[in-house]
CSV table of C-alpha atoms in Angstrom, one decimal:
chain,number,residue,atom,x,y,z
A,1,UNK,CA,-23.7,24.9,3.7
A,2,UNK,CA,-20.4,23.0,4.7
A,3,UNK,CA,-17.8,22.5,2.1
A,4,UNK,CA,-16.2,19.2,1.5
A,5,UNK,CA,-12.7,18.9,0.0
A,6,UNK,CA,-11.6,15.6,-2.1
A,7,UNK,CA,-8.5,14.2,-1.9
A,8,UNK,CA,-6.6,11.3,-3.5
A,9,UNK,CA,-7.0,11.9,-7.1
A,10,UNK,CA,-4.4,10.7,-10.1
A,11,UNK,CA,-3.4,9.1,-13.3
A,12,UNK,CA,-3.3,5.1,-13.0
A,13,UNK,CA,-3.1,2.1,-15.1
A,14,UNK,CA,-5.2,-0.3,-15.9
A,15,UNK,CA,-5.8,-2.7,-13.2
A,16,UNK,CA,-4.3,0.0,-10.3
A,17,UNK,CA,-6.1,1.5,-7.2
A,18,UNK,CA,-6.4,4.6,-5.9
A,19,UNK,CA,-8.1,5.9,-2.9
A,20,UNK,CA,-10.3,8.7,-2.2
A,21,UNK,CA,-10.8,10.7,0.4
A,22,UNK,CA,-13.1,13.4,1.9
A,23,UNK,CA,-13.1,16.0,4.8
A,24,UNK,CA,-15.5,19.0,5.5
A,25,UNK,CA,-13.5,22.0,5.8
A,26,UNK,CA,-13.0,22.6,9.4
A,27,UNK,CA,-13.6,20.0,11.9
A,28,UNK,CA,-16.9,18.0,11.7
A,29,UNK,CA,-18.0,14.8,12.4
A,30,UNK,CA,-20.4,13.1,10.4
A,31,UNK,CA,-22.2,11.1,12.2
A,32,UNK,CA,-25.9,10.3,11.2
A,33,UNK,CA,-25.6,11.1,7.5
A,34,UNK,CA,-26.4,9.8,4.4
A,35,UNK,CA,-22.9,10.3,2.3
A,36,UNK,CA,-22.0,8.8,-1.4
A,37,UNK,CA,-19.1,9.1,-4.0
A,38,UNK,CA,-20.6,10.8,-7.6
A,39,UNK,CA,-18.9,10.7,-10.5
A,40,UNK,CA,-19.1,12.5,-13.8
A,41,UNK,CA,-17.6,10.7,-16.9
A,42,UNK,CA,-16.6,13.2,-20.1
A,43,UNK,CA,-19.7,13.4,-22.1
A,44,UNK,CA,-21.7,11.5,-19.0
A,45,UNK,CA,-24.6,12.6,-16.5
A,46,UNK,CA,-23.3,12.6,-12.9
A,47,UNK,CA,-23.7,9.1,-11.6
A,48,UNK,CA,-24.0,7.6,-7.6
A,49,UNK,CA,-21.6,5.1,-7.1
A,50,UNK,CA,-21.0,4.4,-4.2
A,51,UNK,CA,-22.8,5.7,-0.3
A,52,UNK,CA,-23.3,5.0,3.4
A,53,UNK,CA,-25.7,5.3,6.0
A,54,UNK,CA,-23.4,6.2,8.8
A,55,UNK,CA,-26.2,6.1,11.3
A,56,UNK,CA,-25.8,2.2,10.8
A,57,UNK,CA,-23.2,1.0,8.5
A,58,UNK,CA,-25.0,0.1,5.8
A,59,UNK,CA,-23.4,0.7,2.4
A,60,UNK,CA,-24.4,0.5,-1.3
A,61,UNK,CA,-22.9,0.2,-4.5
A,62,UNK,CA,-23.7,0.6,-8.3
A,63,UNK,CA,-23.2,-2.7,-10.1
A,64,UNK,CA,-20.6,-1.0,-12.0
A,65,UNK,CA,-18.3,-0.9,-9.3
A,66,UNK,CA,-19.6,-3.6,-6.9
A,67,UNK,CA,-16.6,-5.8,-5.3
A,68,UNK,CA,-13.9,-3.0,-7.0
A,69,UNK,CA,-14.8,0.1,-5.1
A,70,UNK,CA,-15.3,0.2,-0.9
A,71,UNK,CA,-16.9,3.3,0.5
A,72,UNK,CA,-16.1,3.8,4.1
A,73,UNK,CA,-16.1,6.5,7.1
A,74,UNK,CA,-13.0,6.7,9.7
A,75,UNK,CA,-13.4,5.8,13.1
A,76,UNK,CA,-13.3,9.6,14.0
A,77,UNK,CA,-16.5,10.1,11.4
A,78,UNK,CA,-14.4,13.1,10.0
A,79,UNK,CA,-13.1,11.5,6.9
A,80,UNK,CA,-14.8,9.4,4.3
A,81,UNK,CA,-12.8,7.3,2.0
A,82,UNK,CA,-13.7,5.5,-1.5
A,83,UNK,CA,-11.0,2.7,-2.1
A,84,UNK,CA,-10.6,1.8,-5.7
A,85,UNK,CA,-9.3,-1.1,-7.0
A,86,UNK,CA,-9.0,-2.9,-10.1
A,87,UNK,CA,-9.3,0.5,-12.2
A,88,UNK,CA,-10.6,0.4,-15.5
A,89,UNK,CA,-10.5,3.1,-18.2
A,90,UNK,CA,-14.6,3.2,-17.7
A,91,UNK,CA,-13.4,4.3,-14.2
A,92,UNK,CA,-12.0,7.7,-15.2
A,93,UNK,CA,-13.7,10.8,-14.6
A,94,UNK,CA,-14.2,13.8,-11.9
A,95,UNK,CA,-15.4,12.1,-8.6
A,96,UNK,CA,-17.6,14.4,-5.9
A,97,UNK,CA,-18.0,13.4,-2.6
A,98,UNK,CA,-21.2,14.7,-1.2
A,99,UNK,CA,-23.6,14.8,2.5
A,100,UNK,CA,-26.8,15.0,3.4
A,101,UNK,CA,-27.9,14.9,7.5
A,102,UNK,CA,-31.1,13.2,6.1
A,103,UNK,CA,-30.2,9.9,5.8
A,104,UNK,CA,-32.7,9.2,2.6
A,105,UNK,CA,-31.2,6.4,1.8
A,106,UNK,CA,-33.6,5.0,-1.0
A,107,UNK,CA,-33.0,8.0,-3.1
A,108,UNK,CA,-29.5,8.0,-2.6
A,109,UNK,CA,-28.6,8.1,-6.0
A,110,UNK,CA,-30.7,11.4,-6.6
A,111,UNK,CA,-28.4,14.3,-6.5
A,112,UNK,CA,-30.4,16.5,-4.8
A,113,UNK,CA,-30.6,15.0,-1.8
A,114,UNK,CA,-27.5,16.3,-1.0
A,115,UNK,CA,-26.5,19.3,0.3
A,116,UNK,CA,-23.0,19.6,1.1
A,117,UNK,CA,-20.8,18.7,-2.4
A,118,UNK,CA,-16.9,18.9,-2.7
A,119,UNK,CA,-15.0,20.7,-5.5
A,120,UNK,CA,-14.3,16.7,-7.3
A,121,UNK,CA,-10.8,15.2,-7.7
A,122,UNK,CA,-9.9,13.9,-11.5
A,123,UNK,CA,-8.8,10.2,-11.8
A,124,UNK,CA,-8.0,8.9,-15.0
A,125,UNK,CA,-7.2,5.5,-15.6
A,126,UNK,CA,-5.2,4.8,-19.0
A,127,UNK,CA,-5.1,1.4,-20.8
């Protein structure tokens, strides 16, 4: 399996943004996948927030984070980025990036439809 690696992480306030990105370790493009943003809260299951069908475009959000959060791929496909905004302390926790070349995009907030995951990078957003 390919190992992804999270970037961007750090201690906002209220109200701030942040962005997130993600890279598999070596060169790789990711074109025709099914990738998403997780993130695990302190006490919380893991949670789907954000992913992308980068076969087509399409995205999809959580309500939580609809109209706060963007997901997004670079024009290279190598990088994946999660741009946060309006940060609330709800916001804080461990976030994943993850990939799956089965673009199964009506389970996409099922874990394990994913097979590459990154290490997680902590945001915490104080009041």
């Amino acid at each position: 399996a390919q190992a992804l690696v999270e970037r961007g992480g750090g201690s906002v306030q209220t109200g701030g943004s942040l962005r997130l990105s993600c890279a598999a370790d070596g060169y790789y493009k990711f074109n025709r996948y099914l990738l998403a943003w997780f993130r695990r809260a302190p006490g919380k299951d893991r949670e789907g927030i954000a992913a992308i069908n980068t076969a087509n475009g399409d995205t999809y959000y959580v309500d939580s984070v609809k109209g706060r959060f963007t997901i997004s791929l670079d024009v290279t496909e190598t990088t994946l980025y999660l741009d946060m905004n309006t940060l609330q302390p709800d916001d804080t926790a461990m976030y994943y990036c993850a990939a799956s070349p089965a673009i199964i995009y009506w389970r996409r907030w099922d874990p394990d439809v994913y097979d590459w995951w990154g290490q997680g990078t902590q945001v915490t957003v104080s009041s």
